[in-house]
Coordinates of C-alpha atoms and ligand atoms in Angstrom, one line a residue:
M1 CA -11.0 12.9 24.8
I2 CA -13.6 10.6 26.2
T3 CA -13.9 7.2 24.5
T4 CA -16.0 4.2 25.5
E5 CA -14.3 0.8 25.7
L6 CA -16.1 -1.6 23.4
S7 CA -16.0 -4.2 26.0
N8 CA -18.2 -1.9 28.1
V9 CA -21.1 -2.0 25.7
G10 CA -22.9 -4.7 27.6
N11 CA -22.6 -2.7 30.8
I12 CA -23.9 0.5 29.3
L13 CA -26.9 -1.3 28.0
H14 CA -27.5 -3.0 31.3
N15 CA -27.3 0.3 33.1
Q16 CA -29.7 2.0 30.6
R17 CA -32.2 -0.8 31.0
E18 CA -32.1 -0.3 34.8
F19 CA -32.5 3.4 34.4
F20 CA -35.4 3.0 32.0
Q21 CA -37.1 0.7 34.5
T22 CA -37.1 3.4 37.1
G23 CA -39.8 5.1 35.0
K24 CA -38.0 8.5 35.2
T25 CA -38.0 9.0 31.4
K26 CA -41.8 8.5 31.4
D27 CA -42.2 11.9 33.0
V28 CA -42.7 14.4 30.2
N29 CA -41.2 17.2 32.3
F30 CA -38.0 15.2 32.7
R31 CA -37.9 14.9 28.9
I32 CA -38.4 18.6 28.4
E33 CA -35.6 19.3 30.9
Q34 CA -33.3 17.0 29.0
L35 CA -34.2 18.6 25.7
K36 CA -33.5 22.0 27.2
S37 CA -30.2 20.8 28.4
L38 CA -29.3 19.4 25.0
K39 CA -30.1 22.7 23.4
Q40 CA -28.0 24.6 26.0
T41 CA -25.1 22.2 25.4
I42 CA -25.2 22.7 21.7
I43 CA -25.3 26.5 22.1
E44 CA -22.4 26.4 24.5
H45 CA -20.2 24.3 22.2
E46 CA -21.2 25.9 19.0
K47 CA -17.7 27.0 18.2
S48 CA -16.1 23.6 18.8
I49 CA -18.8 21.9 16.7
V50 CA -18.1 24.3 13.8
E51 CA -14.4 23.7 14.2
A52 CA -14.9 19.9 14.2
L53 CA -17.0 20.2 11.0
Q54 CA -14.3 22.4 9.4
A55 CA -11.7 19.8 10.3
D56 CA -13.7 16.9 8.9
L57 CA -15.2 18.4 5.8
H58 CA -13.8 21.9 5.5
K59 CA -17.5 22.8 6.1
P60 CA -18.1 26.5 5.7
E61 CA -19.3 28.1 8.9
V62 CA -22.6 29.3 7.3
E63 CA -23.3 25.8 6.1
A64 CA -22.5 24.4 9.5
Y65 CA -25.1 26.7 11.0
I66 CA -27.8 26.2 8.4
T67 CA -27.5 22.4 8.1
E68 CA -26.1 21.2 11.5
I69 CA -26.4 23.7 14.4
S70 CA -29.9 24.6 13.2
V71 CA -31.0 21.3 14.7
V72 CA -31.7 23.4 17.9
K73 CA -34.8 24.7 16.0
E74 CA -36.1 21.1 16.1
I75 CA -35.6 21.0 19.9
D76 CA -37.7 24.2 20.3
Y77 CA -40.4 22.8 18.1
T78 CA -40.4 19.5 20.0
I79 CA -40.5 21.2 23.4
K80 CA -43.4 23.3 22.2
H81 CA -45.5 20.4 21.2
L82 CA -44.3 17.6 23.5
Q83 CA -47.0 17.9 26.2
N84 CA -49.7 17.6 23.5
W85 CA -48.0 14.7 21.6
S86 CA -47.5 12.7 24.8
K87 CA -51.2 12.9 25.9
P88 CA -53.4 9.8 25.3
K89 CA -55.6 10.4 22.3
K90 CA -59.3 9.4 22.3
A91 CA -60.2 7.0 19.5
A92 CA -63.7 6.6 18.1
V93 CA -65.8 3.5 18.8
S94 CA -68.6 2.3 16.6
W95 CA -72.2 2.2 18.0
D96 CA -72.1 -1.5 18.9
F97 CA -69.3 -0.6 21.3
F98 CA -71.4 2.0 23.0
S99 CA -70.5 1.0 26.6
Y100 CA -66.7 1.3 25.8
S101 CA -64.2 4.0 25.5
A102 CA -61.0 3.8 23.5
K103 CA -57.7 5.7 23.8
I104 CA -54.2 5.5 22.3
Y105 CA -51.3 6.0 24.7
P106 CA -47.9 6.8 23.3
E107 CA -45.3 5.0 25.4
P108 CA -41.5 4.9 25.1
L109 CA -39.9 1.9 23.5
G110 CA -37.0 1.5 26.0
V111 CA -33.3 1.6 24.9
V112 CA -32.7 2.6 21.4
L113 CA -29.6 2.6 19.2
I114 CA -28.8 5.5 16.8
I115 CA -26.1 5.0 14.2
G116 CA -25.0 8.0 12.1
P117 CA -23.2 8.8 8.8
W118 CA -20.3 11.3 8.2
N119 CA -21.8 13.8 5.8
Y120 CA -23.9 15.8 8.3
P121 CA -22.2 14.1 11.2
F122 CA -23.7 16.3 13.9
Q123 CA -27.2 16.9 12.8
L124 CA -27.9 13.3 11.7
I125 CA -27.1 12.1 15.2
I126 CA -28.7 14.9 17.2
S127 CA -31.9 15.1 15.2
P128 CA -32.9 11.4 15.9
L129 CA -31.7 11.8 19.5
I130 CA -34.2 14.6 19.9
G131 CA -37.0 12.2 18.9
A132 CA -35.6 9.4 21.2
I133 CA -35.5 11.8 24.2
A134 CA -38.9 13.3 23.4
A135 CA -40.5 9.9 23.3
G136 CA -39.0 9.0 26.7
N137 CA -36.3 6.5 25.7
C138 CA -32.7 5.9 26.8
A139 CA -30.3 6.0 23.9
I140 CA -26.9 4.8 22.8
I141 CA -25.5 6.7 19.9
K142 CA -22.7 5.8 17.5
P143 CA -21.5 8.6 15.3
S144 CA -19.5 8.0 12.1
E145 CA -15.9 7.3 12.7
I146 CA -15.1 8.9 9.3
A147 CA -16.0 12.3 10.6
S148 CA -13.8 11.7 13.6
H149 CA -13.5 15.3 14.9
T150 CA -17.3 15.6 15.0
S151 CA -17.6 12.1 16.6
H152 CA -15.2 13.2 19.4
I153 CA -17.0 16.5 20.1
I154 CA -20.4 14.7 20.2
T155 CA -18.9 12.3 22.7
E156 CA -17.5 15.1 24.8
I157 CA -20.6 17.1 25.0
I158 CA -22.9 14.2 25.6
A159 CA -20.6 12.7 28.3
K160 CA -20.4 16.1 30.0
H161 CA -24.1 16.7 30.2
F162 CA -25.8 13.3 30.3
D163 CA -25.5 10.3 32.6
P164 CA -24.4 7.3 30.4
A165 CA -27.1 5.3 32.0
Y166 CA -29.5 7.6 30.1
I167 CA -27.6 8.7 27.0
A168 CA -24.3 7.2 26.0
V169 CA -22.0 7.5 23.0
V170 CA -20.0 4.6 21.6
E171 CA -17.3 5.7 19.2
G172 CA -15.8 3.6 16.5
G173 CA -16.3 2.1 13.0
V174 CA -17.6 -1.2 11.8
E175 CA -16.3 -3.1 14.8
A176 CA -18.1 -0.8 17.2
S177 CA -21.3 -1.0 15.1
Q178 CA -21.2 -4.8 15.0
K179 CA -20.6 -5.1 18.7
L180 CA -23.6 -2.9 19.3
L181 CA -25.7 -4.8 16.8
A182 CA -25.0 -8.0 18.6
E183 CA -27.1 -6.7 21.5
K184 CA -30.8 -6.5 21.7
F185 CA -32.3 -2.9 21.4
D186 CA -35.9 -1.8 21.4
H187 CA -35.4 0.2 18.2
I188 CA -32.5 0.9 15.8
F189 CA -32.4 4.2 13.9
F190 CA -29.8 4.0 11.1
T191 CA -28.7 6.7 8.7
G192 CA -26.3 5.6 6.0
G193 CA -25.9 3.7 2.7
T194 CA -28.3 1.1 1.4
A195 CA -25.7 -1.7 1.5
V196 CA -25.0 -1.1 5.2
G197 CA -28.8 -0.7 5.8
K198 CA -29.3 -4.3 4.8
I199 CA -26.6 -5.4 7.3
I200 CA -28.4 -3.4 10.1
M201 CA -31.8 -4.9 9.2
T202 CA -30.4 -8.4 9.2
A203 CA -28.9 -7.9 12.6
A204 CA -32.1 -6.4 13.9
A205 CA -34.2 -9.3 12.6
K206 CA -32.4 -11.7 15.0
Y207 CA -34.2 -9.9 17.9
L208 CA -37.3 -8.7 15.9
T209 CA -36.0 -5.2 16.6
P210 CA -37.9 -2.5 14.6
V211 CA -35.7 -0.3 12.4
T212 CA -35.8 3.0 10.8
L213 CA -33.5 3.1 7.9
E214 CA -32.6 6.5 6.5
L215 CA -30.8 5.6 3.3
G216 CA -29.6 7.3 0.1
G217 CA -29.9 6.7 -3.6
K218 CA -30.1 8.8 -6.8
S219 CA -32.4 11.7 -6.4
P220 CA -33.5 13.1 -9.8
C221 CA -34.1 16.7 -10.6
I222 CA -36.4 17.5 -13.5
V223 CA -36.2 20.9 -15.1
D224 CA -39.0 21.8 -17.5
T225 CA -39.5 24.9 -19.5
D226 CA -42.1 26.8 -17.4
V227 CA -39.7 28.2 -14.8
N228 CA -37.9 31.3 -13.6
L229 CA -34.5 30.1 -14.9
E230 CA -32.4 32.3 -12.8
H231 CA -34.0 31.1 -9.5
T232 CA -34.0 27.5 -10.7
I233 CA -30.2 27.7 -11.5
R234 CA -29.4 29.2 -8.1
R235 CA -31.5 26.7 -6.2
I236 CA -30.0 23.7 -8.0
T237 CA -26.4 25.0 -7.7
W238 CA -26.9 25.5 -3.9
G239 CA -28.6 22.1 -3.3
K240 CA -26.1 20.2 -5.4
F241 CA -22.9 21.8 -4.2
I242 CA -23.4 22.5 -0.5
N243 CA -21.1 20.2 1.5
A244 CA -19.5 19.5 -1.9
G245 CA -22.4 17.4 -3.0
Q246 CA -22.2 15.0 0.0
T247 CA -25.9 15.4 0.8
C248 CA -28.3 12.5 0.8
V249 CA -31.0 14.6 -0.7
A250 CA -28.8 16.5 -3.2
P251 CA -30.1 16.5 -6.8
D252 CA -28.0 13.5 -8.1
Y253 CA -28.6 14.2 -11.8
L254 CA -30.6 16.6 -13.9
L255 CA -33.3 15.6 -16.3
V256 CA -33.7 18.7 -18.5
N257 CA -36.1 19.6 -21.2
K258 CA -34.1 19.8 -24.4
K259 CA -35.5 23.3 -25.2
I260 CA -33.8 25.0 -22.2
K261 CA -30.7 22.8 -21.8
K262 CA -28.3 25.2 -23.3
D263 CA -29.6 28.2 -21.3
L264 CA -29.5 26.1 -18.1
I265 CA -25.9 25.0 -18.7
D266 CA -24.8 28.6 -19.4
G267 CA -26.6 29.7 -16.3
L268 CA -25.0 27.0 -14.1
E269 CA -21.5 28.1 -15.3
K270 CA -22.2 31.7 -14.5
N271 CA -23.8 30.9 -11.2
L272 CA -21.0 28.7 -10.0
K273 CA -18.5 31.5 -10.6
E274 CA -20.8 33.8 -8.6
F275 CA -21.0 31.3 -5.7
Y276 CA -17.4 30.1 -5.6
G277 CA -15.3 32.4 -7.8
D278 CA -13.1 31.6 -10.8
N279 CA -11.2 29.0 -8.8
P280 CA -13.4 27.3 -6.2
I281 CA -10.4 25.7 -4.5
N282 CA -9.7 29.1 -3.0
S283 CA -13.3 29.7 -1.9
P284 CA -13.9 29.5 1.9
D285 CA -17.4 28.5 1.0
Y286 CA -16.7 25.2 -0.7
A287 CA -16.2 22.0 1.2
R288 CA -13.9 19.0 0.6
I289 CA -14.4 15.3 0.1
I290 CA -14.5 13.4 3.4
S291 CA -11.8 10.8 2.6
E292 CA -9.3 9.5 0.1
K293 CA -11.5 6.5 -0.6
H294 CA -14.5 8.7 -1.5
F295 CA -12.3 11.1 -3.4
D296 CA -11.0 8.2 -5.6
R297 CA -14.5 6.9 -6.1
L298 CA -15.7 10.3 -7.3
V299 CA -12.7 11.0 -9.5
S300 CA -13.4 7.7 -11.4
F301 CA -16.8 9.2 -12.3
L302 CA -15.1 12.0 -14.2
K303 CA -14.2 9.5 -17.0
D304 CA -17.9 9.1 -17.8
G305 CA -19.5 11.4 -20.4
K306 CA -18.0 14.8 -21.2
V307 CA -17.0 17.3 -18.5
I308 CA -18.5 20.7 -19.6
I309 CA -17.9 22.7 -16.4
G310 CA -15.3 22.1 -13.7
G311 CA -13.5 18.8 -13.6
K312 CA -10.4 19.9 -11.7
T313 CA -9.2 17.9 -8.8
E314 CA -6.5 18.3 -6.1
P315 CA -5.8 15.0 -4.3
S316 CA -3.7 16.6 -1.5
E317 CA -6.8 18.6 -0.4
R318 CA -9.4 16.0 -1.5
Y319 CA -10.8 18.8 -3.7
I320 CA -13.1 18.2 -6.6
A321 CA -14.3 21.3 -8.4
P322 CA -18.1 21.8 -8.9
T323 CA -18.5 19.7 -12.1
V324 CA -21.2 19.3 -14.7
I325 CA -21.0 16.5 -17.2
D326 CA -23.0 16.0 -20.4
D327 CA -23.3 13.1 -22.8
V328 CA -23.5 10.4 -20.1
S329 CA -24.9 7.0 -20.9
L330 CA -27.4 5.4 -18.4
E331 CA -25.0 2.5 -18.2
D332 CA -22.1 4.7 -17.0
S333 CA -21.2 4.1 -13.4
V334 CA -22.0 7.8 -12.6
M335 CA -25.6 7.0 -13.6
Q336 CA -25.6 3.6 -11.8
E337 CA -24.3 4.6 -8.4
E338 CA -25.4 7.3 -6.0
I339 CA -22.9 10.1 -6.7
F340 CA -22.7 11.8 -3.3
G341 CA -20.2 14.4 -4.5
P342 CA -19.9 17.6 -6.6
I343 CA -20.6 16.0 -10.0
L344 CA -23.8 16.8 -11.8
P345 CA -24.7 14.7 -14.9
I346 CA -27.2 16.3 -17.3
I347 CA -29.7 14.1 -19.3
E348 CA -32.0 15.8 -21.7
Y349 CA -35.6 14.8 -22.6
T350 CA -38.1 15.9 -25.2
D351 CA -41.3 14.6 -23.5
I352 CA -41.9 14.4 -19.8
A353 CA -43.0 10.8 -20.2
E354 CA -39.3 9.9 -21.0
A355 CA -38.1 11.5 -17.8
I356 CA -40.8 9.7 -15.8
A357 CA -40.1 6.4 -17.4
L358 CA -36.4 6.8 -16.5
I359 CA -37.2 7.6 -12.9
N360 CA -39.6 4.6 -12.7
S361 CA -37.0 2.2 -14.1
R362 CA -34.7 2.9 -11.1
P363 CA -35.0 2.2 -7.4
K364 CA -37.4 4.7 -5.6
P365 CA -35.3 7.8 -4.7
L366 CA -35.2 9.6 -1.4
A367 CA -36.1 12.9 -3.0
L368 CA -37.5 14.0 -6.3
Y369 CA -37.2 17.6 -7.5
L370 CA -39.4 19.2 -10.1
F371 CA -38.9 22.7 -11.5
S372 CA -42.0 23.8 -13.3
Q373 CA -45.0 26.1 -12.7
D374 CA -47.2 24.0 -14.9
K375 CA -49.9 22.6 -12.6
N376 CA -50.7 19.7 -14.9
L377 CA -47.1 18.7 -15.2
Q378 CA -46.7 18.9 -11.4
K379 CA -49.8 16.7 -11.0
Q380 CA -48.5 14.2 -13.6
V381 CA -45.1 13.8 -11.9
L382 CA -46.6 13.5 -8.5
Q383 CA -49.1 10.9 -9.7
E384 CA -46.8 8.8 -11.8
T385 CA -43.6 8.6 -9.7
S386 CA -42.8 7.4 -6.1
S387 CA -40.1 8.8 -3.9
G388 CA -39.4 9.5 -0.2
G389 CA -40.4 13.1 -0.7
V390 CA -40.9 15.7 -3.4
C391 CA -39.8 19.3 -3.5
I392 CA -41.2 21.5 -6.3
N393 CA -39.3 24.5 -7.5
D394 CA -36.5 24.2 -4.9
T395 CA -34.0 21.7 -3.6
V396 CA -33.1 20.3 -0.2
M397 CA -35.4 22.7 1.7
Q398 CA -37.9 20.0 2.4
V399 CA -35.7 18.6 5.2
G400 CA -36.1 21.8 7.2
V401 CA -39.9 21.7 7.6
S402 CA -40.6 20.0 10.9
S403 CA -44.2 19.2 10.0
L404 CA -43.1 17.1 7.0
P405 CA -42.1 13.5 7.9
F406 CA -38.7 12.8 6.3
G407 CA -37.7 9.4 5.0
G408 CA -37.3 7.1 2.1
V409 CA -39.4 4.5 0.3
G410 CA -38.2 1.2 -1.1
D411 CA -34.4 1.2 -1.5
S412 CA -34.2 4.8 -0.1
G413 CA -35.4 3.7 3.3
I414 CA -37.9 2.5 5.8
G415 CA -39.8 4.8 8.3
N416 CA -39.4 8.6 8.8
Y417 CA -38.7 11.3 11.3
H418 CA -38.6 15.1 12.0
G419 CA -41.0 16.9 14.3
K420 CA -44.0 14.7 15.4
A421 CA -42.8 11.9 13.1
S422 CA -39.7 11.6 15.3
F423 CA -41.8 11.3 18.4
D424 CA -44.0 8.6 16.7
T425 CA -40.9 6.7 15.4
F426 CA -39.6 6.3 18.9
S427 CA -43.0 5.6 20.6
H428 CA -45.2 2.6 20.8
K429 CA -48.9 3.4 20.3
K430 CA -50.6 1.4 22.9
S431 CA -54.3 0.9 22.3
V432 CA -56.4 0.8 25.4
L433 CA -60.0 -0.2 25.4
Q434 CA -62.2 0.2 28.5
N435 CA -65.6 -1.2 29.2
S436 CA -67.9 -0.2 32.0
F437 CA -70.0 -2.3 34.4
W438 CA -73.4 -0.7 34.0
L439 CA -74.5 -3.3 31.4
D440 CA -73.4 -6.7 30.2
L441 CA -75.2 -7.9 27.1
K442 CA -75.0 -11.7 26.7
W443 CA -75.1 -12.2 23.0
R444 CA -71.4 -13.1 22.7
Y445 CA -71.4 -15.6 25.5
A446 CA -72.0 -19.4 25.3
P447 CA -74.4 -21.1 25.1
Y448 CA -74.7 -19.8 21.5
K449 CA -77.9 -21.6 20.7
G450 CA -80.4 -19.3 18.9
K451 CA -78.1 -16.3 18.9
L452 CA -76.8 -16.5 15.4
P453 CA -79.6 -14.6 13.6
F454 CA -79.2 -11.7 16.1
I455 CA -75.4 -11.7 15.7
K456 CA -75.7 -11.7 11.9
K457 CA -78.0 -8.7 12.1
L458 CA -75.6 -6.9 14.6
L459 CA -72.4 -7.5 12.6
G460 CA -73.9 -7.6 9.1
Ligands
LIG501 P1 -22.3 4.1 5.7 O1 -23.5 3.2 5.5 O2 -21.0 3.6 5.2 O3 -22.1 4.3 7.3 C1 -23.1 4.7 8.2 C2 -22.8 4.1 9.6 O4 -22.8 2.7 9.6 C3 -21.4 4.6 10.2 O5 -21.6 4.9 11.5 C4 -20.6 3.3 10.0 O6 -19.6 3.2 11.1 C5 -21.6 2.2 10.1 N1 -21.2 1.0 9.4 C6 -20.4 1.0 8.2 N2 -20.3 -0.2 7.8 C7 -20.9 -1.0 8.7 C8 -21.1 -2.4 8.8 N3 -20.5 -3.3 7.9 N4 -21.7 -2.9 9.8 C9 -22.3 -2.1 10.7 N5 -22.1 -0.8 10.7 C10 -21.5 -0.2 9.7 O7 -22.8 5.5 5.2 P2 -21.9 6.8 5.1 O8 -20.8 6.5 4.1 O9 -21.5 7.2 6.5 O10 -22.9 7.8 4.6 C11 -23.3 7.9 3.2 C12 -24.6 7.3 2.9 O11 -25.6 7.7 3.8 C13 -25.1 7.7 1.5 O12 -25.6 6.6 0.9 C14 -26.2 8.7 1.9 O13 -27.2 8.9 0.9 C15 -26.7 8.1 3.1 N6 -27.3 9.2 3.9 C16 -28.7 9.2 4.1 C17 -29.3 10.2 4.8 C18 -30.8 10.2 5.0 O14 -31.2 11.0 5.8 N7 -31.6 9.4 4.3 C19 -28.6 11.2 5.3 C20 -27.2 11.2 5.2 C21 -26.6 10.2 4.5

């Protein structure tokens, strides 16, 4: 196992700054080569990555592919577009600037820090790294210590294929993070909880370092009546219970039209059996809770409301059955905190205005889900709520669309990434204005006497 001594952080950073200064990363062909190498590395180590995810989260192989290894698709997309994204773009100038030309040059920021969480511990490190490489930066990455097996495999594959003066991994927990945060970076990209997000932003403020904060929160899922119920149930079950609910964009709770609540609950019960069998603890397709601490936190939610489906737990395996709870109060802790586990509270409404008012009384969520074919209702929900993103008639799939920037708003985060948005996040847009010498009108130069009427006409 390769680990980085924390006392070495200053050295790594120094070496990366020197490497950045060579200008090598400014060459788009160099970046493309590095992205190809990253893709190749991932493909070569697919098996070990899947095993690490199994060891950390009991993550089913199919889920590991769909939600973690599939990050290679993002590499292909980036390689395909990178030459175009990196080109300076012409900017329009108004008629009074007729002798000028304007362009926007994307340029790399320098050395960036990427800190990841444990729930999709591979993808949520590699995906921002793709953006950092594409934009021409050096990067230090710190995976989550809680998904330790995945953290080790990331370290191993990065150390094997990249010079640490270009891309380096620092392993460890809070101490490692804080050691890194004491240094000056050119950008910090953080994925994690809102509370730690505030710590990151405070540390970054000391150096005026820009941050991207990919945070969490309670993502509501509205289910109205005008739906294909069978498809709705399947899509909610999948989005909520993949990775045992430990997904930042999982539907946190359901807001269900009273008229279909019973059918929806009956359907969820049937569908859960179809997905995971009579006893999900025996299913190879159902993950486990990451740690004892998170297990205990989730178990305490089971005291809220009334468990109507599931509810079984097995501490020795950190197993919590897919669970649906009814009769929760908005004051219950399960409705106050982000759940981040396989527990789904159901709240009914009679009028959509009640559901919208509830969403708007809370911090802005990362995702909002709406199941309804009613165009007017869709329009109303889009217009009257704010969230990082919205997915209509499905769950979670929005994160897989490279052309859609992914990120939060308000408490759910700052900034966004994926596809071109990742390139932009890790680039500075340098505005360049150029004048020519064929003319030099004197209206702006001193002495100003007598020039004001003309200037008023010109600028008016
Ligand atoms: P976390 O905030 O506890 O930890 C994230 C990272 O921060 C880890 O690498 C950890 O070592 C580090 N860290 C923890 N405490 C720190 C401190 N005091 N100072 C400096 N660094 C510290 O988050 P987590 O438990 O790993 O992940 C769960 C949270 O992440 C959930 O809230 C979830 O919604 C959110 N999340 C968001 C996204 C997204 O894309 N928006 C994706 C996944 C997870």
